[in-house]
Tab-separated table of C-alpha atoms in Angstrom:
chain	number	residue	atom	x	y	z
Z	872	UNK	CA	-11.066	-0.966	-20.096
Z	873	UNK	CA	-10.777	-2.137	-16.475
Z	874	UNK	CA	-7.169	-0.988	-16.194
Z	875	UNK	CA	-8.102	2.541	-17.303
Z	876	UNK	CA	-11.087	2.638	-14.989
Z	877	UNK	CA	-8.979	1.419	-12.045
Z	878	UNK	CA	-6.439	4.152	-12.770
Z	879	UNK	CA	-9.181	6.750	-12.892
Z	880	UNK	CA	-10.561	5.558	-9.553
Z	881	UNK	CA	-7.118	5.718	-7.982
Z	882	UNK	CA	-6.648	9.270	-9.189
Z	883	UNK	CA	-10.036	10.255	-7.874
Z	884	UNK	CA	-9.185	8.824	-4.465
Z	885	UNK	CA	-5.832	10.614	-4.376
Z	886	UNK	CA	-7.459	13.926	-5.205
Z	887	UNK	CA	-10.499	13.664	-2.982
Z	888	UNK	CA	-12.285	16.949	-2.449
Z	889	UNK	CA	-12.204	18.877	0.789
Z	890	UNK	CA	-15.751	17.660	1.453
Z	891	UNK	CA	-14.533	14.077	1.834
Z	892	UNK	CA	-14.246	13.022	5.474
Z	893	UNK	CA	-10.669	12.554	6.563
Z	894	UNK	CA	-9.429	9.067	7.342
Z	895	UNK	CA	-7.039	8.599	10.268
Z	896	UNK	CA	-4.812	5.959	8.665
Z	897	UNK	CA	-4.681	7.673	5.311
Z	898	UNK	CA	-4.561	11.358	6.239
Z	899	UNK	CA	-3.633	11.772	9.910
Z	900	UNK	CA	-1.396	8.928	11.040
Z	901	UNK	CA	1.395	9.796	8.526
Z	902	UNK	CA	1.544	13.392	9.846
Z	903	UNK	CA	1.614	12.366	13.498
Z	904	UNK	CA	3.983	9.468	12.875
Z	905	UNK	CA	6.518	11.613	11.028
Z	906	UNK	CA	6.394	14.549	13.418
Z	907	UNK	CA	5.020	13.532	16.824
Z	908	UNK	CA	5.237	9.844	17.674
Z	909	UNK	CA	8.984	9.883	18.351
Z	910	UNK	CA	8.317	11.835	21.554
Z	911	UNK	CA	4.611	11.149	22.060
Z	912	UNK	CA	4.180	7.573	20.861
Z	913	UNK	CA	4.305	4.000	22.124
Z	914	UNK	CA	7.967	4.017	23.232
Z	915	UNK	CA	7.802	4.763	26.968
Z	916	UNK	CA	11.567	5.292	27.195
Z	917	UNK	CA	11.476	8.169	24.697
Z	918	UNK	CA	8.082	9.567	25.614
Z	919	UNK	CA	7.952	13.158	26.864
Z	920	UNK	CA	5.418	14.853	29.136
Z	921	UNK	CA	3.767	11.458	29.594
Z	922	UNK	CA	1.723	12.268	26.500
Z	923	UNK	CA	0.730	9.804	23.794
Z	924	UNK	CA	-0.846	10.939	20.552
Z	925	UNK	CA	-1.043	7.463	19.041
Z	926	UNK	CA	-3.981	6.327	21.199
Z	927	UNK	CA	-7.188	8.308	21.830
Z	928	UNK	CA	-7.624	7.335	25.484
Z	929	UNK	CA	-4.496	9.378	26.315
Z	930	UNK	CA	-4.713	12.034	23.592
Z	931	UNK	CA	-8.266	12.958	24.674
Z	932	UNK	CA	-7.443	13.083	28.392
Z	933	UNK	CA	-7.013	16.500	29.979
Z	934	UNK	CA	-3.602	17.236	31.504
Z	935	UNK	CA	-3.849	19.943	34.163
Z	936	UNK	CA	-7.081	21.121	32.583
Z	937	UNK	CA	-5.661	21.203	29.052
Z	938	UNK	CA	-6.816	18.809	26.344
Z	939	UNK	CA	-4.105	17.683	23.891
Z	940	UNK	CA	-6.916	16.822	21.484
Z	941	UNK	CA	-10.514	17.849	22.141
Z	942	UNK	CA	-12.775	16.203	19.539
Z	943	UNK	CA	-14.877	18.773	17.720
Z	944	UNK	CA	-12.862	21.717	18.991
Z	945	UNK	CA	-9.493	22.337	17.321
Z	946	UNK	CA	-9.218	25.775	18.950
Z	947	UNK	CA	-9.357	24.117	22.398
Z	948	UNK	CA	-6.827	21.420	21.471
Z	949	UNK	CA	-3.337	22.148	22.749
Z	950	UNK	CA	-1.735	20.189	19.907
Z	951	UNK	CA	-3.072	22.775	17.440
Z	952	UNK	CA	-2.077	25.671	19.659
Z	953	UNK	CA	1.473	24.325	19.910
Z	954	UNK	CA	1.708	23.725	16.155
Z	955	UNK	CA	0.518	27.236	15.256
Z	956	UNK	CA	2.309	29.255	17.950
Z	957	UNK	CA	5.018	31.761	17.041
Z	958	UNK	CA	6.776	31.155	20.372
Z	959	UNK	CA	9.731	28.850	19.663
Z	960	UNK	CA	9.726	27.712	23.286
Z	961	UNK	CA	6.173	26.413	22.851
Z	962	UNK	CA	6.363	25.301	19.226
Z	963	UNK	CA	5.806	21.649	18.399
Z	964	UNK	CA	7.621	19.899	16.935
Z	965	UNK	CA	10.462	21.836	18.606
Z	966	UNK	CA	12.918	23.549	16.230
Z	967	UNK	CA	15.817	21.349	17.400
Z	968	UNK	CA	13.976	18.269	16.129
Z	969	UNK	CA	14.363	19.581	12.548
Z	970	UNK	CA	10.785	18.486	11.908
Z	971	UNK	CA	8.093	20.796	10.623
Z	972	UNK	CA	4.356	20.505	10.158
Z	973	UNK	CA	3.377	22.426	7.056
Z	974	UNK	CA	0.415	24.837	6.977
Z	975	UNK	CA	-1.463	22.335	4.791
Z	976	UNK	CA	-0.847	19.554	7.308
Z	977	UNK	CA	-1.923	21.812	10.178
Z	978	UNK	CA	-5.156	22.532	8.326
Z	979	UNK	CA	-5.751	18.812	7.857
Z	980	UNK	CA	-5.238	18.188	11.578
Z	981	UNK	CA	-7.699	20.983	12.429
Z	982	UNK	CA	-10.269	19.518	10.024
Z	983	UNK	CA	-9.822	16.074	11.530
Z	984	UNK	CA	-10.351	17.339	15.088
Z	985	UNK	CA	-13.368	19.368	13.999
Z	986	UNK	CA	-14.816	16.225	12.397
Z	987	UNK	CA	-14.520	14.402	15.720
Z	988	UNK	CA	-10.874	13.214	15.766
Z	989	UNK	CA	-11.780	9.622	14.971
Z	990	UNK	CA	-8.894	7.219	15.531
Z	991	UNK	CA	-8.528	3.883	13.776
Z	992	UNK	CA	-6.216	0.967	14.408
Z	993	UNK	CA	-3.513	0.382	11.832
Z	994	UNK	CA	-4.995	-1.554	8.934
Z	995	UNK	CA	-2.379	-4.307	9.349
Z	996	UNK	CA	-3.939	-5.250	12.701
Z	997	UNK	CA	-7.536	-5.196	11.528
Z	998	UNK	CA	-9.204	-8.389	10.316
Z	999	UNK	CA	-10.426	-7.965	6.710
Z	1000	UNK	CA	-14.165	-7.469	6.413
Z	1001	UNK	CA	-15.899	-8.607	3.250
Z	1002	UNK	CA	-17.882	-5.780	1.713
Z	1003	UNK	CA	-20.970	-6.232	-0.411
Z	1004	UNK	CA	-20.613	-4.556	-3.826
Z	1005	UNK	CA	-22.924	-1.536	-4.147
Z	1006	UNK	CA	-25.892	-1.693	-6.528
Z	1007	UNK	CA	-25.065	0.194	-9.709
Z	1008	UNK	CA	-26.272	0.736	-13.241
Z	1009	UNK	CA	-24.134	-0.045	-16.241
Z	1010	UNK	CA	-21.774	-2.801	-17.308
Z	1011	UNK	CA	-20.651	-4.851	-14.319
Z	1012	UNK	CA	-18.779	-8.117	-14.774
Z	1013	UNK	CA	-17.490	-8.580	-11.236
Z	1014	UNK	CA	-17.528	-7.028	-7.773
Z	1015	UNK	CA	-14.617	-4.704	-8.499
Z	1016	UNK	CA	-16.500	-3.218	-11.439
Z	1017	UNK	CA	-19.397	-2.373	-9.115
Z	1018	UNK	CA	-17.200	-0.382	-6.725
Z	1019	UNK	CA	-15.519	1.453	-9.592
Z	1020	UNK	CA	-18.812	2.226	-11.332
Z	1021	UNK	CA	-20.287	3.498	-8.060
Z	1022	UNK	CA	-17.423	5.957	-7.539
Z	1023	UNK	CA	-17.477	7.065	-11.166
Z	1024	UNK	CA	-21.193	7.776	-10.831
Z	1025	UNK	CA	-20.548	9.875	-7.710
Z	1026	UNK	CA	-18.032	11.928	-9.675
Z	1027	UNK	CA	-20.361	12.094	-12.703
Z	1028	UNK	CA	-17.820	10.327	-14.890
Z	1029	UNK	CA	-18.313	7.623	-17.482
Z	1030	UNK	CA	-15.996	4.657	-18.048
Z	1031	UNK	CA	-13.913	4.477	-21.189
Z	1032	UNK	CA	-15.241	2.344	-24.062
Z	1033	UNK	CA	-14.221	-1.311	-23.926
Z	1034	UNK	CA	-10.742	-1.902	-25.320
Z	1035	UNK	CA	-10.254	-3.783	-28.586
Z	1036	UNK	CA	-9.053	-7.379	-28.533
Z	1037	UNK	CA	-5.702	-6.247	-29.950
Z	1038	UNK	CA	-5.306	-3.817	-27.052
Z	1039	UNK	CA	-6.450	-6.353	-24.457
Z	1040	UNK	CA	-3.980	-9.076	-25.394
Z	1041	UNK	CA	-1.105	-6.609	-25.615
Z	1042	UNK	CA	-1.992	-5.092	-22.261
Z	1043	UNK	CA	-2.450	-8.340	-20.342
Z	1044	UNK	CA	0.650	-9.950	-21.853
Z	1045	UNK	CA	2.814	-6.988	-20.893
Z	1046	UNK	CA	1.231	-6.894	-17.427
Z	1047	UNK	CA	1.835	-10.564	-16.654
Z	1048	UNK	CA	5.070	-11.342	-18.501
Z	1049	UNK	CA	6.695	-8.003	-19.237
Z	1050	UNK	CA	6.850	-8.993	-22.907
Z	1051	UNK	CA	4.627	-8.153	-25.886
Z	1052	UNK	CA	2.539	-10.946	-27.388
Z	1053	UNK	CA	3.812	-12.730	-30.470
Z	1054	UNK	CA	2.010	-12.331	-33.792
Z	1055	UNK	CA	0.853	-15.940	-33.508
Z	1056	UNK	CA	-0.638	-15.274	-30.067
Z	1057	UNK	CA	-2.436	-12.170	-31.323
Z	1058	UNK	CA	-3.852	-14.016	-34.327
Z	1059	UNK	CA	-5.021	-16.925	-32.158
Z	1060	UNK	CA	-6.811	-14.576	-29.741
Z	1061	UNK	CA	-8.463	-12.600	-32.533
Z	1062	UNK	CA	-9.688	-15.826	-34.105
Z	1063	UNK	CA	-11.089	-17.166	-30.824
Z	1064	UNK	CA	-14.741	-16.083	-30.579
Z	1065	UNK	CA	-15.466	-18.097	-27.422
Z	1066	UNK	CA	-16.925	-16.132	-24.466
Z	1067	UNK	CA	-13.958	-17.150	-22.321
Z	1068	UNK	CA	-11.270	-16.317	-24.890
Z	1069	UNK	CA	-9.738	-13.650	-22.651
Z	1070	UNK	CA	-9.794	-15.919	-19.598
Z	1071	UNK	CA	-7.932	-18.578	-21.571
Z	1072	UNK	CA	-5.227	-16.074	-22.469
Z	1073	UNK	CA	-4.837	-15.088	-18.816
Z	1074	UNK	CA	-4.632	-18.743	-17.734
Z	1075	UNK	CA	-1.948	-19.415	-20.360
Z	1076	UNK	CA	0.110	-16.427	-19.265
Z	1077	UNK	CA	-0.110	-17.385	-15.590
Z	1078	UNK	CA	1.302	-20.807	-16.475
Z	1079	UNK	CA	4.171	-19.286	-18.435
Z	1080	UNK	CA	7.640	-19.292	-16.867
Z	1081	UNK	CA	7.907	-15.701	-18.022
Z	1082	UNK	CA	5.218	-14.815	-15.451
Z	1083	UNK	CA	7.407	-15.790	-12.493
Z	1084	UNK	CA	10.424	-14.039	-14.011
Z	1085	UNK	CA	8.489	-10.827	-14.505
Z	1086	UNK	CA	6.647	-10.748	-11.179
Z	1087	UNK	CA	9.680	-11.952	-9.263
Z	1088	UNK	CA	11.661	-8.977	-10.541
Z	1089	UNK	CA	9.496	-6.566	-8.556
Z	1090	UNK	CA	9.992	-8.568	-5.366
Z	1091	UNK	CA	13.730	-8.885	-5.942
Z	1092	UNK	CA	13.983	-5.124	-6.419
Z	1093	UNK	CA	12.175	-4.569	-3.119
Z	1094	UNK	CA	14.404	-7.154	-1.404
Z	1095	UNK	CA	17.493	-5.343	-2.782
Z	1096	UNK	CA	18.720	-8.457	-4.586
Z	1097	UNK	CA	22.152	-8.235	-6.234
Z	1098	UNK	CA	24.770	-10.660	-7.541
Z	1099	UNK	CA	27.540	-8.606	-5.938
Z	1100	UNK	CA	28.062	-7.277	-2.406
Z	1101	UNK	CA	27.956	-3.632	-3.484
Z	1102	UNK	CA	30.563	-2.560	-0.934
Z	1103	UNK	CA	34.337	-2.507	-0.784
Z	1104	UNK	CA	35.482	-4.506	-3.833
Z	1105	UNK	CA	31.909	-5.163	-4.972
Z	1106	UNK	CA	32.889	-8.813	-5.258
Z	1107	UNK	CA	30.589	-11.503	-6.584
Z	1108	UNK	CA	28.422	-13.640	-4.329
Z	1109	UNK	CA	26.349	-16.697	-5.159
Z	1110	UNK	CA	22.860	-15.296	-4.730
Z	1111	UNK	CA	21.316	-16.722	-7.876
Z	1112	UNK	CA	19.742	-19.733	-6.065
Z	1113	UNK	CA	17.583	-17.291	-4.081
Z	1114	UNK	CA	16.658	-15.410	-7.265
Z	1115	UNK	CA	15.613	-18.647	-8.963
Z	1116	UNK	CA	13.620	-19.673	-5.888
Z	1117	UNK	CA	11.613	-16.429	-6.020
Z	1118	UNK	CA	10.797	-17.088	-9.680
Z	1119	UNK	CA	9.726	-20.664	-8.882
Z	1120	UNK	CA	7.612	-19.455	-5.957
Z	1121	UNK	CA	5.630	-17.081	-8.173
Z	1122	UNK	CA	5.189	-19.700	-10.875
Z	1123	UNK	CA	4.024	-22.266	-8.308
Z	1124	UNK	CA	1.640	-19.718	-6.727
Z	1125	UNK	CA	3.188	-20.378	-3.313
Z	1126	UNK	CA	0.810	-19.122	-0.561
Z	1127	UNK	CA	1.886	-15.711	0.695
Z	1128	UNK	CA	2.222	-16.785	4.318
Z	1129	UNK	CA	4.707	-19.484	3.302
Z	1130	UNK	CA	6.414	-17.083	0.894
Z	1131	UNK	CA	7.152	-14.664	3.744
Z	1132	UNK	CA	7.872	-17.175	6.524
Z	1133	UNK	CA	10.330	-19.155	4.429
Z	1134	UNK	CA	12.248	-16.020	3.522
Z	1135	UNK	CA	12.395	-14.686	7.056
Z	1136	UNK	CA	13.247	-17.949	8.813
Z	1137	UNK	CA	13.104	-20.871	6.401
Z	1138	UNK	CA	16.386	-22.266	7.654
Z	1139	UNK	CA	15.048	-22.308	11.231
Z	1140	UNK	CA	11.904	-24.308	10.493
Z	1141	UNK	CA	11.764	-27.894	11.822
Z	1142	UNK	CA	13.243	-30.286	9.266
Z	1143	UNK	CA	13.765	-27.418	6.838
Z	1144	UNK	CA	13.798	-28.444	3.194
Z	1145	UNK	CA	16.400	-27.262	0.719
Z	1146	UNK	CA	13.816	-24.898	-0.786
Z	1147	UNK	CA	13.076	-23.374	2.608
Z	1148	UNK	CA	16.762	-22.927	3.329
Z	1149	UNK	CA	17.344	-21.273	-0.033
Z	1150	UNK	CA	14.389	-18.944	0.584
Z	1151	UNK	CA	16.081	-17.611	3.712
Z	1152	UNK	CA	18.705	-16.126	1.387
Z	1153	UNK	CA	16.422	-13.103	1.552
Z	1154	UNK	CA	18.271	-12.151	4.740
Z	1155	UNK	CA	21.537	-11.820	2.815
Z	1156	UNK	CA	19.988	-9.105	0.675
Z	1157	UNK	CA	19.639	-6.695	3.590
């Protein structure tokens, strides 16, 4: 049930109505980053007209009486005027950049400015803030359920009925190991009437070697892992130790900070272990 509800919530978020307030990181930053920041961003060497659109203290400042962005007034914001103009000499992004802001994107930018042009720092540089789950009616087993139920209520939707035990064990086994459950595992789960029967299945799957193999595959795909060079003669290379390390790391629940540091610079750490040196094989994948 939770998987279906999570999917429904994700779809609702992706298709938020026009009444939903725009979010800078979600809705605005991608447009400006793709089309504007190359010439009006943080890189002083490439910056033009001494204009930055990535920080509000510059974007809101008038230049010779003209506001690049004037919160609450898109018609008085030169960025909108330059995006909508028919004059190619004034058009931004300029035609020679081969970049283009679509009418839909221009409308989003106008909405954002009209709403106040609120900037936000990139989420990666913001310390996480623990949020209190909202009070809701209905079946709630954990904090995530409360957030999902709250959004479903706003959209006047009801969650799907709880999945059968047969569906649950098939779903969680495929999710965590990439394999279907065996008949013996299904029978054992169906026969287990304990309140924590599902939790015991999850714990067993997390301890399975198949878990690391399955989850590691997604990371290895992202890291562009391959047993051959892929160029020239496409000759073989001994990359399997790194692959096996990734699997072991997932199965050992290696903390994420160590997981990333070891891969980026494990061989440079003081008194680096063999495992740390193998982890740095990540750099051979790129």
